[in-house]
mmCIF file of C-alpha atoms in Angstrom:
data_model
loop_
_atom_site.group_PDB
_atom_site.id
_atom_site.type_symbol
_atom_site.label_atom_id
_atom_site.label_comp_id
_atom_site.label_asym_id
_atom_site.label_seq_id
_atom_site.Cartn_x
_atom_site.Cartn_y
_atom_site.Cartn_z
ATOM 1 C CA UNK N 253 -50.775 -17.357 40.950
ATOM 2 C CA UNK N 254 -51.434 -17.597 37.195
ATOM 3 C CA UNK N 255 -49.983 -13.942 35.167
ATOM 4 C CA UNK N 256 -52.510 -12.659 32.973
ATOM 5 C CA UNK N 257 -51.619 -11.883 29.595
ATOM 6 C CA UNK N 258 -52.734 -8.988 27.647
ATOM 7 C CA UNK N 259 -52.090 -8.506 24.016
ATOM 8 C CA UNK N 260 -51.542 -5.637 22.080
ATOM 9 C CA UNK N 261 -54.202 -4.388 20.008
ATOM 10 C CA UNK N 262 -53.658 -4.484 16.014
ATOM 11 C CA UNK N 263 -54.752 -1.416 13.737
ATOM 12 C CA UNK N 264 -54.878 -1.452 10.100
ATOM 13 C CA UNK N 265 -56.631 0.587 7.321
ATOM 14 C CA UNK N 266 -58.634 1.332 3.913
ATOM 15 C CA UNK N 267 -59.489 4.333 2.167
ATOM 16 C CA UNK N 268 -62.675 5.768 4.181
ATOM 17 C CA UNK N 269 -62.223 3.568 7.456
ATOM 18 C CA UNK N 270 -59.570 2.006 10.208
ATOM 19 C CA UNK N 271 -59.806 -0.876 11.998
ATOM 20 C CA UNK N 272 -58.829 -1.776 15.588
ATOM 21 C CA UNK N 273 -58.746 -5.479 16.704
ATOM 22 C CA UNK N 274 -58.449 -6.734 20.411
ATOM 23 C CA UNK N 275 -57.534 -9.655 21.261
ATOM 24 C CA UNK N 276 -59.698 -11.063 24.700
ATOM 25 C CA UNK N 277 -58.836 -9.613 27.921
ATOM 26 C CA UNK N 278 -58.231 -12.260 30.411
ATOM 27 C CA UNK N 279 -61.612 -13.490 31.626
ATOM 28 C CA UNK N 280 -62.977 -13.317 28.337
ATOM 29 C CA UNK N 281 -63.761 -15.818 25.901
ATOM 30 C CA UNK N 282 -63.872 -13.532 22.185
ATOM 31 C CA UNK N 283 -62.059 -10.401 20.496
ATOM 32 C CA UNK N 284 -63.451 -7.166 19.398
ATOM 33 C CA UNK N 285 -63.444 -5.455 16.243
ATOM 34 C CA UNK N 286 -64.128 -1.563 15.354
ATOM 35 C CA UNK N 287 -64.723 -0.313 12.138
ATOM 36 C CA UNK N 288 -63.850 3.510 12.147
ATOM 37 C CA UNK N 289 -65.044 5.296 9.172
ATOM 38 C CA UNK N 290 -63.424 8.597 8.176
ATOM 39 C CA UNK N 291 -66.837 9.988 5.963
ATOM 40 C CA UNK N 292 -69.865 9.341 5.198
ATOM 41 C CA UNK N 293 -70.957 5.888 4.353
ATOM 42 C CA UNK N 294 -74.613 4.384 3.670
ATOM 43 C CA UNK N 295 -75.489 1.686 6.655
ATOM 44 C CA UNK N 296 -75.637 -1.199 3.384
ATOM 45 C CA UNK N 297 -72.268 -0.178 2.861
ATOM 46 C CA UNK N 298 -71.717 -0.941 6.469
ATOM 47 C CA UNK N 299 -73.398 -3.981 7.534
ATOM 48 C CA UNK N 300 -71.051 -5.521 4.034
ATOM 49 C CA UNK N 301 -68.067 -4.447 6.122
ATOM 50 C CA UNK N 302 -69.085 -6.140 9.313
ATOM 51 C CA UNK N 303 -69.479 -9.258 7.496
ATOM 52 C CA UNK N 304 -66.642 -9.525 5.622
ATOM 53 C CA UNK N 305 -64.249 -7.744 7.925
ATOM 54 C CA UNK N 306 -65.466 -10.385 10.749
ATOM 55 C CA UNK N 307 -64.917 -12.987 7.878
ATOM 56 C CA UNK N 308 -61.528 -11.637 7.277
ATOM 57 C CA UNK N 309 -60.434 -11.406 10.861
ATOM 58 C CA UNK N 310 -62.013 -14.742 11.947
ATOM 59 C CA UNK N 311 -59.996 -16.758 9.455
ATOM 60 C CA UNK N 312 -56.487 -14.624 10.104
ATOM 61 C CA UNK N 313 -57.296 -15.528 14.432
ATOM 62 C CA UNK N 314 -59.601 -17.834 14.631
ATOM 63 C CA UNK N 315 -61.223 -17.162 17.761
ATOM 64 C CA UNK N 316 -64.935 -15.571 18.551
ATOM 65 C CA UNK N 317 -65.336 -12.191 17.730
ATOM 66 C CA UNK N 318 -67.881 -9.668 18.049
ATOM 67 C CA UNK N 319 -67.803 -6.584 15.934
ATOM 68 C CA UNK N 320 -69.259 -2.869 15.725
ATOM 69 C CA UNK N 321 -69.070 0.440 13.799
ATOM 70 C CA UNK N 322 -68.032 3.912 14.418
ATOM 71 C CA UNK N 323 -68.961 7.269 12.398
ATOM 72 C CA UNK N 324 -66.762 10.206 11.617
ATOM 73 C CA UNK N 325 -67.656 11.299 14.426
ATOM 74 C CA UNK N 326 -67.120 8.633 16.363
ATOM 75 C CA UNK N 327 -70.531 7.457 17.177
ATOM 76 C CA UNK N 328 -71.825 3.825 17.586
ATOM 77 C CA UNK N 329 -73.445 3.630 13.734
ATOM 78 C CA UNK N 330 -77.293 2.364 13.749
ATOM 79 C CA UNK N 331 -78.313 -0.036 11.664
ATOM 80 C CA UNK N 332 -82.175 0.359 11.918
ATOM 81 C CA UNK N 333 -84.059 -0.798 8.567
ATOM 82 C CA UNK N 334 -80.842 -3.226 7.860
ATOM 83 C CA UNK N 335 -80.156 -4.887 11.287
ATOM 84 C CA UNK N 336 -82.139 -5.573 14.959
ATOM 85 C CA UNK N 337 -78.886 -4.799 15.879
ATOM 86 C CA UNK N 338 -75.659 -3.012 15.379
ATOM 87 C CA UNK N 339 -73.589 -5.709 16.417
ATOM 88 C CA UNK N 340 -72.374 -8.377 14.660
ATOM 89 C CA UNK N 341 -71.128 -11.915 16.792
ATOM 90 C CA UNK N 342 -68.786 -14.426 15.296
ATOM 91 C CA UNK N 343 -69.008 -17.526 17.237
ATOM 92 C CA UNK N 344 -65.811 -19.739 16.343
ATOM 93 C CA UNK N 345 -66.080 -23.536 17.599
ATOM 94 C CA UNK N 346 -63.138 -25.528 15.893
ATOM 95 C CA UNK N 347 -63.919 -25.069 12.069
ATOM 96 C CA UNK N 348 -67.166 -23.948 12.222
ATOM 97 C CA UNK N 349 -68.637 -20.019 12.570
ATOM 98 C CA UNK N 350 -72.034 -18.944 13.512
ATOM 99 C CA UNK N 351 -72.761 -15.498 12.848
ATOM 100 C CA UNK N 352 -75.538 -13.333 14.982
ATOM 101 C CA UNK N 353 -76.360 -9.911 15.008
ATOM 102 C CA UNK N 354 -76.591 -8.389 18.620
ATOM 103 C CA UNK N 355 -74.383 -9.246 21.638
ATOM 104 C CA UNK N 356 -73.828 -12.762 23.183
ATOM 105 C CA UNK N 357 -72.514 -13.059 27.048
ATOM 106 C CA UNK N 358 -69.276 -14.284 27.756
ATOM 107 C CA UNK N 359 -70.355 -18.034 28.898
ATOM 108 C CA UNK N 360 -72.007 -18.201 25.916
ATOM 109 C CA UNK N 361 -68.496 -18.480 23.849
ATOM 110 C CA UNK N 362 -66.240 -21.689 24.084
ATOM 111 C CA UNK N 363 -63.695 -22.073 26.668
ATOM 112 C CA UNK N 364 -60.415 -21.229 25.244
ATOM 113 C CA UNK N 365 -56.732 -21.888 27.135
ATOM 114 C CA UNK N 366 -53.800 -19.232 27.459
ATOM 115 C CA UNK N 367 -51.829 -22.061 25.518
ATOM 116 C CA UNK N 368 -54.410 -21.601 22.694
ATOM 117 C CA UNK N 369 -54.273 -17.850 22.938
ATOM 118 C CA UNK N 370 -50.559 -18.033 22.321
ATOM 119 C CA UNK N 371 -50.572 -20.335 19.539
ATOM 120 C CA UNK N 372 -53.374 -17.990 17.585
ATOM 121 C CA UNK N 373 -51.637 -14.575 18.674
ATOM 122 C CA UNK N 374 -47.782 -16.324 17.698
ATOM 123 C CA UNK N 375 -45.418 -13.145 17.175
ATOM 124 C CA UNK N 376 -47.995 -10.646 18.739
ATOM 125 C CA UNK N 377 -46.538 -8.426 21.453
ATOM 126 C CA UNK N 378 -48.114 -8.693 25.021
ATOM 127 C CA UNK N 379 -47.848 -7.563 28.406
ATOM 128 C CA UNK N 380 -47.913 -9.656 31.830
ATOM 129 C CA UNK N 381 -49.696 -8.107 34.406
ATOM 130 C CA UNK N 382 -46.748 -8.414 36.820
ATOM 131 C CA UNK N 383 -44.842 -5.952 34.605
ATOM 132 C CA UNK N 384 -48.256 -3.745 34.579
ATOM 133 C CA UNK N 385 -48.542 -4.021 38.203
ATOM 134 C CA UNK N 386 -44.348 -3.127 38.737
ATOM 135 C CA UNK N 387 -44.542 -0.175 35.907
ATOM 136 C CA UNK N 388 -47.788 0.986 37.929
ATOM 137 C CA UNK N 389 -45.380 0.979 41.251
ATOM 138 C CA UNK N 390 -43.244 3.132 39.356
ATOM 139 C CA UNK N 391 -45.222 5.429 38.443
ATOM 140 C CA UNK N 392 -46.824 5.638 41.815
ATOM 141 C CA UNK N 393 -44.014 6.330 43.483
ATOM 142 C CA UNK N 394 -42.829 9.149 41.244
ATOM 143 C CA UNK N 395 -46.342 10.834 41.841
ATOM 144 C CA UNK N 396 -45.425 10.804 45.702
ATOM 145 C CA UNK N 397 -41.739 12.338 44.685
ATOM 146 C CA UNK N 398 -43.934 15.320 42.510
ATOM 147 C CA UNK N 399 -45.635 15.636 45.221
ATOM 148 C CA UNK N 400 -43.405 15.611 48.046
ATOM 149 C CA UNK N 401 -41.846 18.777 45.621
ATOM 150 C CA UNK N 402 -44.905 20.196 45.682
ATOM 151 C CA UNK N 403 -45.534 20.524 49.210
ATOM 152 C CA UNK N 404 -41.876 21.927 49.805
ATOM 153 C CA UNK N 405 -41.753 24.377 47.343
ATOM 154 C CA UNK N 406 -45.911 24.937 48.597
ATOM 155 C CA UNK N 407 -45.457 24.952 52.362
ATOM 156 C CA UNK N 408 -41.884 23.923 53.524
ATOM 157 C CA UNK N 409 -40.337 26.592 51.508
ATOM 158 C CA UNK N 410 -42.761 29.590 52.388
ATOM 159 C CA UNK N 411 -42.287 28.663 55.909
ATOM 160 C CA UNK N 412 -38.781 29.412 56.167
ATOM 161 C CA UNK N 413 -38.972 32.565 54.348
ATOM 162 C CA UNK N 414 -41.215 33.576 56.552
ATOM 163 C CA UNK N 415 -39.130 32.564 59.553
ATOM 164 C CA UNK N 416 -36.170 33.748 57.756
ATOM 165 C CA UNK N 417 -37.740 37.437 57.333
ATOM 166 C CA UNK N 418 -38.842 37.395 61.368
ATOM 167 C CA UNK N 419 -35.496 36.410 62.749
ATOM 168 C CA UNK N 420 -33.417 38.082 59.805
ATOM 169 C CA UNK N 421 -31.503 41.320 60.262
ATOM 170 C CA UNK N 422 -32.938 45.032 59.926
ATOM 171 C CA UNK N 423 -30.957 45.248 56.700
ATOM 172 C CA UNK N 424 -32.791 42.379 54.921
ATOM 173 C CA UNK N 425 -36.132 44.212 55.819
ATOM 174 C CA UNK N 426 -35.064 47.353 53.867
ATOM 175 C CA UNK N 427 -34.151 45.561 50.993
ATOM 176 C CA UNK N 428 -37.505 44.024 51.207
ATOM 177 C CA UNK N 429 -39.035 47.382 51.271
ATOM 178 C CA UNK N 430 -36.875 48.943 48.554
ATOM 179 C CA UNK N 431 -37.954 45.948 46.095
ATOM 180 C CA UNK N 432 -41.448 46.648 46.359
ATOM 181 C CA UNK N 433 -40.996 50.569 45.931
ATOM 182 C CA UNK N 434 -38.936 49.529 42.669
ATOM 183 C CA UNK N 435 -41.758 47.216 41.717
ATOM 184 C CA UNK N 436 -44.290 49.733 42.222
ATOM 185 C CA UNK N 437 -41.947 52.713 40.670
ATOM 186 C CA UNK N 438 -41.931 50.114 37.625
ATOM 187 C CA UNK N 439 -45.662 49.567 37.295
ATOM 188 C CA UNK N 440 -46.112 53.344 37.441
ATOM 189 C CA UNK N 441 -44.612 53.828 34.857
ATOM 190 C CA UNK N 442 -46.419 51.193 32.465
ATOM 191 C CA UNK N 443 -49.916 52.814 33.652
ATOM 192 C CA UNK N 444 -48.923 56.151 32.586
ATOM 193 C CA UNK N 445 -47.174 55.086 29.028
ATOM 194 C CA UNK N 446 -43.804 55.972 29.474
ATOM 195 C CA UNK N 447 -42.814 52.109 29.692
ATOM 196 C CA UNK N 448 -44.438 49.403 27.244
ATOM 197 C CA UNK N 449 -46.252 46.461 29.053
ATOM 198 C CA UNK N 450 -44.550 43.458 28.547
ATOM 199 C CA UNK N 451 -45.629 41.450 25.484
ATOM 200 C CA UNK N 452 -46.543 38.447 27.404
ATOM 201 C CA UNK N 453 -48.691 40.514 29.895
ATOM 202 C CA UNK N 454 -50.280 41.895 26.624
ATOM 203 C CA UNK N 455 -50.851 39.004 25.160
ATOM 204 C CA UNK N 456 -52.763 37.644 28.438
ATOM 205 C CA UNK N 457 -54.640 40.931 28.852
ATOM 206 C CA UNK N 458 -56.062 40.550 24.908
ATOM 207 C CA UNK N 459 -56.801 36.528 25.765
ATOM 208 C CA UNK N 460 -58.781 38.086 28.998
ATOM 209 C CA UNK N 461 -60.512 40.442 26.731
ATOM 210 C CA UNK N 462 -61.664 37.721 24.277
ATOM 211 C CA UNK N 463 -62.835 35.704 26.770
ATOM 212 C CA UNK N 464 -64.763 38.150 28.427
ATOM 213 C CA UNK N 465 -66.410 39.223 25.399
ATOM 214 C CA UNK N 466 -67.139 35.766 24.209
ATOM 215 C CA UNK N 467 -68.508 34.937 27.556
ATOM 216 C CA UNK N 468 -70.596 38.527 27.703
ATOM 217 C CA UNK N 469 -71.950 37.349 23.999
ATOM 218 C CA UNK N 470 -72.512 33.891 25.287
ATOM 219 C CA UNK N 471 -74.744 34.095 27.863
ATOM 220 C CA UNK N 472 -77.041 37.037 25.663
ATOM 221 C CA UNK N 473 -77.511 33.744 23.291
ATOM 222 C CA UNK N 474 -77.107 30.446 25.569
ATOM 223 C CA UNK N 475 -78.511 28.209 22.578
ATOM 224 C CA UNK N 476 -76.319 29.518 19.641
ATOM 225 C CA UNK N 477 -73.233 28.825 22.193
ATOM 226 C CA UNK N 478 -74.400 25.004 23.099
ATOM 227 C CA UNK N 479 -75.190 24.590 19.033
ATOM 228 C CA UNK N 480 -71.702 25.955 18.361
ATOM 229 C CA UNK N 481 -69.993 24.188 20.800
ATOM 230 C CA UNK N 482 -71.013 21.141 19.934
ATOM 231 C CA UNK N 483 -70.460 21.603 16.284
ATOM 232 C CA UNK N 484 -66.731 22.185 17.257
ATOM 233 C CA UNK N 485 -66.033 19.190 19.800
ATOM 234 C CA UNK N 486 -68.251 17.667 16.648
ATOM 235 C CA UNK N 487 -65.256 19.044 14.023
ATOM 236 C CA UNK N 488 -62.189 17.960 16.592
ATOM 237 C CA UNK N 489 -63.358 14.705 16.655
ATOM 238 C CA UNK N 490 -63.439 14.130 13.105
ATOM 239 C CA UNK N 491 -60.299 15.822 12.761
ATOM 240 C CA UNK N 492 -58.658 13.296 15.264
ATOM 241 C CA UNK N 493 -60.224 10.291 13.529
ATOM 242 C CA UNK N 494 -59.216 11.079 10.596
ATOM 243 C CA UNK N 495 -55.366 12.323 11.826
ATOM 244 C CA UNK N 496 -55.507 9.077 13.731
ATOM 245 C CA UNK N 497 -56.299 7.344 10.030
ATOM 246 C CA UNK N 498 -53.424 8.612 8.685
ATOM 247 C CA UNK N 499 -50.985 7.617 11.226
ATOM 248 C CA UNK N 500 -52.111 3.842 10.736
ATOM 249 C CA UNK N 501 -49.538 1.820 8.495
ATOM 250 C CA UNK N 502 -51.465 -0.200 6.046
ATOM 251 C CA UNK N 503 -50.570 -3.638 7.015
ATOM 252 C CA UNK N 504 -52.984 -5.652 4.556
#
């Protein structure tokens, strides 16, 4: 059975943007390129990149590539009034490229061999899926281990605590019952201030208070919640694109 190959995807960088390049999954016959900006940028400023980022990446691996754009905030960027659409499609057939804007199917690419793949992605890490498939086993079986240590600690473990109380001796009752008077003797005194709360049973009891009053404020103004909301998930995804910017080694 032939061992698909996947390659590891390549990141680099300018001032305002990031790139990510793929290389083709097995079964497919091109790579993809996305252009993430960090601010704002005009959609001229953007179709340029397309073109001469698909230029750029086209002559470094010359295979098909098709290429898009992202915003700060990580939407698919429209070209309307520039483009039909907001793709761009490299099609590489020995030395020759034919650029399209919009999407092509797969069989509309050239063939291309895993012995060519290797020979344009020379020195590029990669994974076979045999190791993906054994790493996957791994994993799987130390979700059933978590879990199996779940259900004793859940189940098991309650169980014999239980049987352990029914079958134990009178004495292990009373100290039962003295625990829970020295619980309750404890709590007593919290209520009526002659022992402080514990500061992390404060803290939770002013987090339950905050929620409940944003909640109570909430659903008096359901809209100004859904705008706000979305304004931050807006905010966290531009602060991860652009965190995720400056993590990115420059490798131009």
């Amino acid at each position: 059975m032939d061992d698909k190959i996947y390659f590891d995807t390549i990141t680099d960088k300018c001032d305002n943007y990031f790139v990510v390049y793929s290389p083709p999954i097995p079964g497919w016959k091109f790579s993809t390129l996305s252009i993430n900006y960090i601010s704002n940028v005009t959609t001229k400023q953007v179709v340029e990149d397309l073109v001469n980022l698909s230029e750029i990446w086209t002559n470094k691996f010359p295979i098909s590539l098709m290429a898009n754009s992202f915003d700060q905030k990580g939407d698919l960027i429209d070209l309307s009034g520039f483009k039909s659409e907001n793709y761009l499609t490299t099609i590489v057939i020995g030395n020759t490229k034919k650029k399209r804007w919009g999407t092509v199917s797969n069989n509309e690419f050239p063939e291309i061999s895993k012995e060519r793949l290797f020979s344009i992605f020379i020195g590029l890490d990669f994974k076979k899926q045999s190791d993906i498939d054994k790493t996957s086993l791994i994993r799987a079986k130390s979700v059933r281990r978590f879990r199996s240590i779940i259900i004793f600690w859940t189940i098991i473990l309650p169980l014999i605590i239980t049987m352990l109380e029914y079958f134990s001796p009178e004495w292990i009752g009373i100290l039962g019952i003295t625990y829970s008077f020295w619980k309750a003797y404890k709590q007593w005194r919290i209520e009526t201030g002659r022992d402080e709360k514990p500061k992390i049973d404060q803290l939770k009891e002013d987090d339950n208070r905050t929620m409940e009053h944003h909640h109570y404020h909430c659903k008096l103004n359901p809209e100004a919640f859904l705008k706000l909301k979305v304004e931050n998930l807006q905010s966290m995804q531009i602060s991860e694109i652009q965190e995720k910017h400056k993590e990115i080694k420059n490798t131009s």
